[in-house]
mmCIF file of C-alpha atoms and ligand atoms in Angstrom:
data_model
loop_
_atom_site.group_PDB
_atom_site.id
_atom_site.type_symbol
_atom_site.label_atom_id
_atom_site.label_comp_id
_atom_site.label_asym_id
_atom_site.label_seq_id
_atom_site.Cartn_x
_atom_site.Cartn_y
_atom_site.Cartn_z
ATOM 1 C CA MET Y 1 16.520 25.516 23.797
ATOM 2 C CA LYS Y 2 16.817 23.952 20.331
ATOM 3 C CA LYS Y 3 16.517 20.173 20.381
ATOM 4 C CA LYS Y 4 19.585 18.323 19.101
ATOM 5 C CA VAL Y 5 18.860 16.834 15.650
ATOM 6 C CA THR Y 6 20.249 13.323 15.143
ATOM 7 C CA THR Y 7 20.226 12.205 11.531
ATOM 8 C CA LEU Y 8 19.836 8.549 10.548
ATOM 9 C CA GLY Y 9 23.519 8.501 9.470
ATOM 10 C CA GLN Y 10 24.709 9.965 12.820
ATOM 11 C CA PHE Y 11 22.507 7.520 14.732
ATOM 12 C CA ILE Y 12 23.785 4.475 12.766
ATOM 13 C CA ILE Y 13 27.396 5.514 13.450
ATOM 14 C CA GLU Y 14 26.676 6.140 17.168
ATOM 15 C CA LYS Y 15 25.084 2.679 17.441
ATOM 16 C CA GLN Y 16 27.888 1.143 15.436
ATOM 17 C CA ALA Y 17 30.188 2.079 18.402
ATOM 18 C CA ASP Y 18 28.156 -0.539 20.408
ATOM 19 C CA PHE Y 19 29.618 -3.197 18.131
ATOM 20 C CA PRO Y 20 33.424 -2.712 18.522
ATOM 21 C CA PHE Y 21 34.247 -5.534 16.058
ATOM 22 C CA SER Y 22 31.867 -4.349 13.357
ATOM 23 C CA LYS Y 23 33.601 -3.086 10.261
ATOM 24 C CA GLY Y 24 30.646 -0.839 9.313
ATOM 25 C CA GLU Y 25 29.157 -3.023 6.585
ATOM 26 C CA LEU Y 26 25.689 -3.099 8.222
ATOM 27 C CA SER Y 27 25.886 0.661 8.807
ATOM 28 C CA ARG Y 28 26.653 1.275 5.216
ATOM 29 C CA LEU Y 29 23.869 -1.101 4.145
ATOM 30 C CA LEU Y 30 21.345 0.797 6.246
ATOM 31 C CA ARG Y 31 22.601 4.080 4.806
ATOM 32 C CA ASP Y 32 22.113 2.688 1.288
ATOM 33 C CA ILE Y 33 18.463 1.819 2.153
ATOM 34 C CA GLY Y 34 17.989 5.306 3.512
ATOM 35 C CA ILE Y 35 19.228 6.836 0.224
ATOM 36 C CA ALA Y 36 16.913 4.681 -1.844
ATOM 37 C CA ALA Y 37 13.981 5.620 0.466
ATOM 38 C CA LYS Y 38 14.601 9.274 -0.164
ATOM 39 C CA ILE Y 39 14.620 8.649 -3.911
ATOM 40 C CA VAL Y 40 11.349 6.680 -3.806
ATOM 41 C CA ASN Y 41 9.803 9.279 -1.525
ATOM 42 C CA ARG Y 42 10.487 11.917 -4.114
ATOM 43 C CA GLU Y 43 8.631 9.974 -6.805
ATOM 44 C CA VAL Y 44 5.797 8.923 -4.492
ATOM 45 C CA ASN Y 45 5.221 12.612 -3.641
ATOM 46 C CA LYS Y 46 5.151 13.504 -7.350
ATOM 47 C CA ALA Y 47 2.873 10.588 -8.291
ATOM 48 C CA GLY Y 48 -0.173 12.781 -8.638
ATOM 49 C CA LEU Y 49 1.666 15.351 -10.683
ATOM 50 C CA VAL Y 50 3.427 13.482 -13.424
ATOM 51 C CA ASP Y 51 2.271 10.648 -15.612
ATOM 52 C CA ILE Y 52 3.860 8.030 -13.285
ATOM 53 C CA LEU Y 53 0.502 6.631 -12.223
ATOM 54 C CA GLY Y 54 -1.394 3.979 -14.030
ATOM 55 C CA GLU Y 55 -0.450 0.467 -14.828
ATOM 56 C CA VAL Y 56 2.593 -0.608 -16.708
ATOM 57 C CA GLY Y 57 0.213 -3.205 -18.155
ATOM 58 C CA GLU Y 58 2.314 -6.114 -16.891
ATOM 59 C CA VAL Y 59 1.265 -8.515 -14.247
ATOM 60 C CA ASN Y 60 3.809 -9.250 -11.547
ATOM 61 C CA VAL Y 61 4.724 -12.553 -9.900
ATOM 62 C CA GLN Y 62 1.907 -12.071 -7.488
ATOM 63 C CA GLY Y 63 -0.620 -11.904 -10.364
ATOM 64 C CA GLU Y 64 -1.284 -8.202 -9.638
ATOM 65 C CA ASN Y 65 -1.316 -5.335 -12.041
ATOM 66 C CA VAL Y 66 2.031 -3.500 -11.774
ATOM 67 C CA LYS Y 67 1.886 0.161 -11.143
ATOM 68 C CA LYS Y 68 4.716 2.305 -12.491
ATOM 69 C CA LEU Y 69 5.757 3.328 -8.944
ATOM 70 C CA ASP Y 70 6.135 -0.331 -8.018
ATOM 71 C CA VAL Y 71 8.640 -0.774 -10.827
ATOM 72 C CA PHE Y 72 10.418 2.486 -10.000
ATOM 73 C CA ALA Y 73 10.755 1.583 -6.308
ATOM 74 C CA ASP Y 74 11.977 -1.895 -7.121
ATOM 75 C CA GLU Y 75 14.594 -0.505 -9.477
ATOM 76 C CA ALA Y 76 15.638 2.189 -7.010
ATOM 77 C CA PHE Y 77 16.319 -0.293 -4.143
ATOM 78 C CA ILE Y 78 17.998 -2.792 -6.386
ATOM 79 C CA SER Y 79 20.233 -0.055 -7.816
ATOM 80 C CA ALA Y 80 21.136 1.390 -4.409
ATOM 81 C CA LEU Y 81 21.821 -2.036 -2.898
ATOM 82 C CA SER Y 82 23.812 -3.131 -5.970
ATOM 83 C CA SER Y 83 26.128 -0.164 -5.934
ATOM 84 C CA GLY Y 84 26.523 0.057 -2.168
ATOM 85 C CA GLY Y 85 28.672 -3.059 -2.106
ATOM 86 C CA GLU Y 86 27.306 -4.496 1.160
ATOM 87 C CA CYS Y 87 24.655 -6.799 -0.310
ATOM 88 C CA CYS Y 88 25.228 -9.859 -2.464
ATOM 89 C CA ALA Y 89 21.619 -10.671 -3.417
ATOM 90 C CA ILE Y 90 18.057 -9.322 -3.163
ATOM 91 C CA ALA Y 91 14.701 -11.111 -2.905
ATOM 92 C CA SER Y 92 11.978 -8.661 -3.992
ATOM 93 C CA GLU Y 93 8.240 -8.993 -4.225
ATOM 94 C CA GLU Y 94 8.570 -7.659 -7.760
ATOM 95 C CA GLN Y 95 11.049 -10.235 -8.877
ATOM 96 C CA GLU Y 96 10.158 -13.957 -9.395
ATOM 97 C CA GLU Y 97 13.741 -15.104 -8.769
ATOM 98 C CA ILE Y 98 16.377 -13.603 -6.459
ATOM 99 C CA VAL Y 99 18.525 -10.842 -7.944
ATOM 100 C CA SER Y 100 22.149 -11.937 -7.541
ATOM 101 C CA ILE Y 101 24.450 -8.941 -7.514
ATOM 102 C CA GLU Y 102 27.247 -9.858 -9.965
ATOM 103 C CA ASN Y 103 29.556 -6.834 -9.658
ATOM 104 C CA LEU Y 104 32.944 -7.298 -8.129
ATOM 105 C CA VAL Y 105 32.189 -4.862 -5.232
ATOM 106 C CA SER Y 106 29.223 -6.931 -4.042
ATOM 107 C CA ARG Y 107 30.099 -10.478 -4.999
ATOM 108 C CA ASP Y 108 31.395 -11.516 -1.549
ATOM 109 C CA ALA Y 109 29.303 -9.037 0.452
ATOM 110 C CA LYS Y 110 28.162 -10.279 3.883
ATOM 111 C CA TYR Y 111 24.423 -9.526 3.666
ATOM 112 C CA VAL Y 112 21.310 -10.289 1.666
ATOM 113 C CA VAL Y 113 18.160 -8.129 1.589
ATOM 114 C CA ALA Y 114 14.533 -9.270 1.251
ATOM 115 C CA ILE Y 115 12.279 -6.387 0.265
ATOM 116 C CA ASP Y 116 8.759 -5.365 -0.612
ATOM 117 C CA PRO Y 117 9.728 -2.204 -2.509
ATOM 118 C CA LEU Y 118 6.289 -0.613 -2.443
ATOM 119 C CA ASP Y 119 3.608 -2.409 -0.400
ATOM 120 C CA GLY Y 120 -0.028 -1.289 -0.750
ATOM 121 C CA SER Y 121 0.592 0.070 -4.274
ATOM 122 C CA SER Y 122 -3.124 -0.243 -5.061
ATOM 123 C CA ASN Y 123 -3.522 2.797 -2.824
ATOM 124 C CA ILE Y 124 -1.214 4.917 -4.852
ATOM 125 C CA ASP Y 125 -3.984 6.410 -7.019
ATOM 126 C CA VAL Y 126 -6.066 7.400 -4.058
ATOM 127 C CA ASN Y 127 -3.299 9.094 -2.161
ATOM 128 C CA VAL Y 128 -3.361 6.645 0.785
ATOM 129 C CA SER Y 129 -0.056 5.906 2.720
ATOM 130 C CA ILE Y 130 2.084 3.178 1.215
ATOM 131 C CA GLY Y 131 5.330 1.633 2.377
ATOM 132 C CA THR Y 132 8.588 -0.228 1.818
ATOM 133 C CA ILE Y 133 9.482 -3.197 4.072
ATOM 134 C CA PHE Y 134 12.993 -4.687 4.274
ATOM 135 C CA ALA Y 135 14.676 -7.569 6.014
ATOM 136 C CA ILE Y 136 18.445 -8.112 6.291
ATOM 137 C CA TYR Y 137 20.098 -11.521 6.779
ATOM 138 C CA ARG Y 138 23.757 -12.435 7.023
ATOM 139 C CA ARG Y 139 24.376 -14.760 4.047
ATOM 140 C CA THR Y 140 24.785 -18.512 4.826
ATOM 141 C CA SER Y 141 26.595 -19.227 1.485
ATOM 142 C CA LEU Y 142 30.369 -18.785 1.864
ATOM 143 C CA SER Y 143 31.207 -16.504 -1.069
ATOM 144 C CA GLY Y 144 30.258 -15.443 -4.625
ATOM 145 C CA CYS Y 145 26.751 -14.170 -5.498
ATOM 146 C CA GLY Y 146 23.980 -14.865 -3.043
ATOM 147 C CA THR Y 147 21.817 -17.974 -3.399
ATOM 148 C CA ASN Y 148 18.170 -18.808 -2.699
ATOM 149 C CA GLU Y 149 19.268 -20.641 0.505
ATOM 150 C CA ASP Y 150 20.657 -17.324 1.876
ATOM 151 C CA PHE Y 151 17.084 -16.191 2.158
ATOM 152 C CA LEU Y 152 15.456 -19.443 3.580
ATOM 153 C CA GLN Y 153 16.412 -18.534 7.103
ATOM 154 C CA LYS Y 154 13.987 -18.214 9.981
ATOM 155 C CA GLY Y 155 13.082 -14.709 11.095
ATOM 156 C CA THR Y 156 15.027 -15.338 14.310
ATOM 157 C CA GLU Y 157 18.191 -15.044 12.196
ATOM 158 C CA LEU Y 158 17.395 -11.517 11.008
ATOM 159 C CA VAL Y 159 20.208 -8.978 11.579
ATOM 160 C CA ALA Y 160 18.019 -5.939 10.945
ATOM 161 C CA ALA Y 161 14.542 -5.082 9.678
ATOM 162 C CA GLY Y 162 12.544 -1.954 8.957
ATOM 163 C CA TYR Y 163 10.036 -0.151 6.916
ATOM 164 C CA ILE Y 164 9.458 3.249 5.339
ATOM 165 C CA VAL Y 165 5.978 4.666 5.452
ATOM 166 C CA TYR Y 166 5.203 7.321 2.809
ATOM 167 C CA GLY Y 167 2.338 9.225 4.443
ATOM 168 C CA SER Y 168 1.578 12.637 5.768
ATOM 169 C CA SER Y 169 5.224 12.620 6.545
ATOM 170 C CA THR Y 170 7.768 9.957 5.499
ATOM 171 C CA MET Y 171 9.203 7.875 8.281
ATOM 172 C CA LEU Y 172 11.830 5.160 8.396
ATOM 173 C CA VAL Y 173 11.479 2.749 11.359
ATOM 174 C CA TYR Y 174 14.038 0.005 11.984
ATOM 175 C CA THR Y 175 15.588 -2.321 14.445
ATOM 176 C CA THR Y 176 18.951 -4.185 14.670
ATOM 177 C CA GLY Y 177 17.735 -6.191 17.661
ATOM 178 C CA ARG Y 178 18.339 -3.494 20.242
ATOM 179 C CA GLY Y 179 14.960 -1.710 20.264
ATOM 180 C CA VAL Y 180 13.086 0.144 17.580
ATOM 181 C CA ASN Y 181 13.781 3.749 16.415
ATOM 182 C CA GLY Y 182 11.827 5.998 14.099
ATOM 183 C CA PHE Y 183 13.120 8.692 11.833
ATOM 184 C CA THR Y 184 11.129 11.399 10.089
ATOM 185 C CA LEU Y 185 12.337 12.749 6.749
ATOM 186 C CA ASP Y 186 12.950 16.538 6.932
ATOM 187 C CA PRO Y 187 12.616 17.600 3.332
ATOM 188 C CA SER Y 188 14.271 20.979 4.079
ATOM 189 C CA ILE Y 189 17.569 19.206 4.742
ATOM 190 C CA GLY Y 190 16.903 15.866 2.894
ATOM 191 C CA GLU Y 191 17.702 13.869 6.065
ATOM 192 C CA PHE Y 192 15.895 11.315 8.134
ATOM 193 C CA CYS Y 193 15.952 12.726 11.635
ATOM 194 C CA LEU Y 194 15.384 10.782 14.908
ATOM 195 C CA SER Y 195 11.815 11.575 15.914
ATOM 196 C CA HIS Y 196 10.622 8.452 17.703
ATOM 197 C CA PRO Y 197 13.434 6.956 19.878
ATOM 198 C CA ASN Y 198 12.825 3.569 21.569
ATOM 199 C CA MET Y 199 9.405 2.881 20.043
ATOM 200 C CA THR Y 200 7.257 0.434 22.001
ATOM 201 C CA PHE Y 201 3.605 -0.564 21.768
ATOM 202 C CA PRO Y 202 1.526 1.238 24.411
ATOM 203 C CA GLU Y 203 0.029 -1.109 27.120
ATOM 204 C CA GLY Y 204 -3.195 -2.579 25.784
ATOM 205 C CA GLY Y 205 -4.932 -1.006 22.838
ATOM 206 C CA ASN Y 206 -8.454 -0.844 21.418
ATOM 207 C CA MET Y 207 -8.079 -0.957 17.705
ATOM 208 C CA TYR Y 208 -8.269 -4.027 15.489
ATOM 209 C CA SER Y 209 -7.393 -4.051 11.795
ATOM 210 C CA ILE Y 210 -8.906 -6.615 9.458
ATOM 211 C CA ASN Y 211 -10.747 -6.730 6.134
ATOM 212 C CA GLN Y 212 -14.076 -7.409 7.706
ATOM 213 C CA GLY Y 213 -15.653 -7.771 4.298
ATOM 214 C CA ASN Y 214 -14.192 -11.316 4.152
ATOM 215 C CA PHE Y 215 -15.950 -12.237 7.495
ATOM 216 C CA VAL Y 216 -17.877 -15.246 6.129
ATOM 217 C CA HIS Y 217 -14.587 -16.731 4.962
ATOM 218 C CA PHE Y 218 -12.750 -16.366 8.314
ATOM 219 C CA PRO Y 219 -11.883 -19.208 10.580
ATOM 220 C CA ASN Y 220 -14.282 -19.494 13.561
ATOM 221 C CA GLY Y 221 -11.617 -18.309 15.918
ATOM 222 C CA VAL Y 222 -11.291 -15.014 14.071
ATOM 223 C CA LYS Y 223 -15.078 -14.692 13.841
ATOM 224 C CA GLU Y 224 -15.367 -15.239 17.545
ATOM 225 C CA TYR Y 225 -12.571 -12.695 18.241
ATOM 226 C CA ILE Y 226 -14.348 -10.026 16.093
ATOM 227 C CA LYS Y 227 -17.618 -10.593 18.048
ATOM 228 C CA TRP Y 228 -15.676 -10.440 21.312
ATOM 229 C CA ALA Y 229 -14.069 -7.125 20.243
ATOM 230 C CA GLN Y 230 -17.492 -5.653 19.418
ATOM 231 C CA GLU Y 231 -19.076 -6.520 22.850
ATOM 232 C CA ASP Y 232 -19.928 -3.562 25.107
ATOM 233 C CA ASP Y 233 -17.634 -3.776 28.115
ATOM 234 C CA LYS Y 234 -16.132 -0.459 29.317
ATOM 235 C CA ALA Y 235 -13.864 -2.199 31.801
ATOM 236 C CA THR Y 236 -11.905 -3.744 28.918
ATOM 237 C CA ASN Y 237 -12.237 -0.762 26.579
ATOM 238 C CA ARG Y 238 -14.697 -2.558 24.324
ATOM 239 C CA PRO Y 239 -16.163 -2.311 21.787
ATOM 240 C CA TYR Y 240 -12.844 -1.795 19.958
ATOM 241 C CA SER Y 241 -12.551 0.460 16.923
ATOM 242 C CA LEU Y 242 -12.056 -1.101 13.503
ATOM 243 C CA ARG Y 243 -9.263 0.706 11.643
ATOM 244 C CA TYR Y 244 -8.191 -0.800 8.297
ATOM 245 C CA ILE Y 245 -6.345 1.251 5.678
ATOM 246 C CA GLY Y 246 -5.642 -1.706 3.334
ATOM 247 C CA SER Y 247 -1.921 -0.768 3.423
ATOM 248 C CA LEU Y 248 -0.017 -3.083 5.700
ATOM 249 C CA VAL Y 249 2.697 -0.633 6.635
ATOM 250 C CA ALA Y 250 0.297 2.139 7.370
ATOM 251 C CA ASP Y 251 -1.926 -0.156 9.547
ATOM 252 C CA PHE Y 252 1.061 -1.631 11.400
ATOM 253 C CA HIS Y 253 2.669 1.790 12.032
ATOM 254 C CA ARG Y 254 -0.597 3.175 13.439
ATOM 255 C CA ASN Y 255 -1.034 0.239 15.748
ATOM 256 C CA LEU Y 256 2.623 0.504 16.861
ATOM 257 C CA ILE Y 257 2.015 4.050 17.956
ATOM 258 C CA LYS Y 258 -1.503 3.811 19.247
ATOM 259 C CA GLY Y 259 -1.787 0.142 20.161
ATOM 260 C CA GLY Y 260 -3.751 -2.391 18.191
ATOM 261 C CA VAL Y 261 -3.748 -5.729 16.432
ATOM 262 C CA PHE Y 262 -3.614 -6.407 12.692
ATOM 263 C CA ILE Y 263 -4.986 -9.624 11.417
ATOM 264 C CA TYR Y 264 -4.693 -11.142 7.929
ATOM 265 C CA PRO Y 265 -6.217 -14.546 8.562
ATOM 266 C CA PRO Y 266 -6.225 -17.760 6.468
ATOM 267 C CA THR Y 267 -9.380 -18.655 4.566
ATOM 268 C CA ALA Y 268 -10.407 -21.843 2.855
ATOM 269 C CA ALA Y 269 -9.528 -20.308 -0.510
ATOM 270 C CA ALA Y 270 -6.206 -19.007 0.792
ATOM 271 C CA PRO Y 271 -5.073 -21.237 3.712
ATOM 272 C CA LYS Y 272 -1.805 -19.317 3.950
ATOM 273 C CA GLY Y 273 -3.477 -15.946 3.824
ATOM 274 C CA LYS Y 274 -2.154 -13.240 1.486
ATOM 275 C CA LEU Y 275 0.890 -11.636 3.095
ATOM 276 C CA ARG Y 276 4.451 -12.817 2.385
ATOM 277 C CA LEU Y 277 6.675 -14.307 5.073
ATOM 278 C CA LEU Y 278 10.067 -13.172 3.928
ATOM 279 C CA TYR Y 279 9.523 -9.464 3.197
ATOM 280 C CA GLU Y 280 6.342 -8.552 4.975
ATOM 281 C CA ALA Y 281 5.578 -10.780 8.058
ATOM 282 C CA ASN Y 282 9.156 -11.498 9.194
ATOM 283 C CA PRO Y 283 10.521 -7.919 9.224
ATOM 284 C CA LEU Y 284 7.394 -6.548 10.904
ATOM 285 C CA ALA Y 285 7.418 -9.391 13.406
ATOM 286 C CA PHE Y 286 11.050 -8.646 14.339
ATOM 287 C CA ILE Y 287 10.076 -4.976 14.845
ATOM 288 C CA ALA Y 288 6.901 -5.943 16.759
ATOM 289 C CA GLU Y 289 8.800 -8.154 19.199
ATOM 290 C CA GLN Y 290 11.546 -5.556 19.650
ATOM 291 C CA ALA Y 291 8.778 -3.030 20.446
ATOM 292 C CA GLY Y 292 7.272 -5.363 23.103
ATOM 293 C CA GLY Y 293 4.562 -6.754 20.849
ATOM 294 C CA LYS Y 294 3.952 -10.136 19.351
ATOM 295 C CA ALA Y 295 3.529 -11.732 15.852
ATOM 296 C CA SER Y 296 2.173 -15.168 15.005
ATOM 297 C CA ASN Y 297 0.336 -17.087 12.329
ATOM 298 C CA GLY Y 298 -2.456 -17.660 14.871
ATOM 299 C CA PHE Y 299 -0.670 -20.631 16.430
ATOM 300 C CA LYS Y 300 3.105 -20.229 16.002
ATOM 301 C CA ARG Y 301 5.581 -17.380 16.379
ATOM 302 C CA ILE Y 302 6.209 -15.859 12.900
ATOM 303 C CA LEU Y 303 10.016 -15.635 13.444
ATOM 304 C CA GLU Y 304 10.154 -19.406 14.133
ATOM 305 C CA ILE Y 305 8.522 -20.413 10.759
ATOM 306 C CA GLN Y 306 11.085 -22.107 8.504
ATOM 307 C CA PRO Y 307 10.699 -20.592 4.962
ATOM 308 C CA GLU Y 308 10.572 -23.062 2.136
ATOM 309 C CA THR Y 309 10.271 -20.635 -0.888
ATOM 310 C CA ILE Y 310 11.027 -16.920 -1.136
ATOM 311 C CA HIS Y 311 7.511 -15.825 -1.894
ATOM 312 C CA GLN Y 312 5.593 -18.032 0.478
ATOM 313 C CA ARG Y 313 2.596 -16.611 2.297
ATOM 314 C CA THR Y 314 1.574 -16.709 5.916
ATOM 315 C CA PRO Y 315 -1.489 -15.776 8.026
ATOM 316 C CA LEU Y 316 -0.449 -12.774 10.251
ATOM 317 C CA PHE Y 317 -1.662 -11.736 13.700
ATOM 318 C CA ILE Y 318 0.601 -8.881 14.810
ATOM 319 C CA GLY Y 319 0.599 -5.944 17.259
ATOM 320 C CA SER Y 320 0.149 -5.305 20.973
ATOM 321 C CA ARG Y 321 1.130 -8.416 22.878
ATOM 322 C CA GLU Y 322 -2.093 -8.886 24.885
ATOM 323 C CA MET Y 323 -4.325 -8.263 21.784
ATOM 324 C CA VAL Y 324 -2.402 -10.862 19.696
ATOM 325 C CA GLU Y 325 -2.604 -13.292 22.570
ATOM 326 C CA LYS Y 326 -6.428 -12.869 22.706
ATOM 327 C CA THR Y 327 -6.645 -13.630 19.011
ATOM 328 C CA GLU Y 328 -4.412 -16.756 19.639
ATOM 329 C CA ASP Y 329 -6.723 -17.931 22.468
ATOM 330 C CA LYS Y 330 -9.687 -17.792 20.040
ATOM 331 C CA MET Y 331 -7.724 -19.623 17.236
ATOM 332 C CA LEU Y 332 -6.616 -22.279 19.661
ATOM 333 C CA LYS Y 333 -10.172 -22.944 20.754
ATOM 334 C CA TYR Y 334 -10.997 -24.174 17.212
ATOM 335 C CA MET Y 335 -7.601 -25.608 16.338
ATOM 336 C CA ALA Y 336 -8.639 -29.242 16.585
ATOM 337 C CA THR Y 337 -11.509 -28.711 14.190
ATOM 338 C CA GLU Y 338 -9.908 -26.269 11.676
ATOM 339 C CA VAL Y 339 -6.227 -26.701 11.140
ATOM 340 C CA LYS Y 340 -5.715 -28.287 7.738
HETATM 341 P P1 LIG L 401 -7.001 -6.908 1.224
HETATM 342 C C1 LIG L 401 -1.769 -4.419 -0.102
HETATM 343 O O1 LIG L 401 -2.112 -4.978 -1.386
HETATM 344 C C2 LIG L 401 -1.553 -5.535 0.801
HETATM 345 O O2 LIG L 401 -0.498 -6.439 0.349
HETATM 346 C C3 LIG L 401 -1.202 -5.100 2.203
HETATM 347 O O3 LIG L 401 -0.516 -3.892 2.170
HETATM 348 C C4 LIG L 401 -2.532 -4.935 2.857
HETATM 349 O O4 LIG L 401 -2.491 -5.080 4.278
HETATM 350 C C5 LIG L 401 -3.337 -6.048 2.234
HETATM 351 O O5 LIG L 401 -2.689 -6.343 0.943
HETATM 352 C C6 LIG L 401 -4.797 -5.716 1.974
HETATM 353 O O6 LIG L 401 -5.376 -6.856 1.372
HETATM 354 O O7 LIG L 401 -7.226 -8.355 0.768
HETATM 355 O O8 LIG L 401 -7.569 -6.593 2.567
HETATM 356 O O9 LIG L 401 -7.305 -5.846 0.185
#
């Protein structure tokens, strides 16, 4: 018997019925993100075929060489969100300042979106999975174009969050605070179709993701955790396997499905780590918690961190609950001697 196909659009409408007073703005905003994701997916899939690779030659606000697909993805999401009328401002990894959406349709819109349009873009040229990460807040400003303050809200205030992973297949995974659901793009009909309902981390897990090349610079708690993970103890499924793609969305997605912990720790040179709070750590932390997992900076719940600036960084320990807690135990052991 043919399985019923539920598209992202149908799913959003069905779920909207759970919010009787909702006027559909969030539904339309999620739809706009889905549309932009399909446009970016088309270009990502062509990347090897047309001259869209290579560097634009500019350096973005993060001090990294900008790849053409980064620019394309940023423009695609800004365009879709600007014309959709449900978002009044965007904070993007590719934009130093927030993008206030001036048009009449969006000026008084209810939501703001923080986004990493194409994370892991250094992997584009080697055909490794990359991703988009988005976080949706209700604005705190009363009207007009969005302001910086609209974005400086704790992750606990998130209304919705999600990611798109452009890999062997393209998936959109999101939460509105009532569980996590995954949709796989069916290119034959151009629709994201529900393929992973109610995603949760499996119990336990035996994979850890970290750039072990930086071992000498890690805090002692992380060094001790890595040595613990490598011990031979069949009863606790150790030694664990090290799986690190160097693309946050791909590493997180694999760990969500198979169980695992992803660690981007602080170092003396980068005490806040590398990853961004607003549009990388917070949205993935919301998803992780909704999927029964955990996300912290080694000591504190990611979603409780009060943002001060839109591009601020944070260390990130995220994934299966028990595995994150084990890393926190190790970090706590050295807290007194290490926290700056
Ligand atoms: P490193 C990609 O540049 C990225 O922002 C994340 O996608 C990824 O997890 C991380 O950086 C990799 O950083 O320092 O290990 O190369």
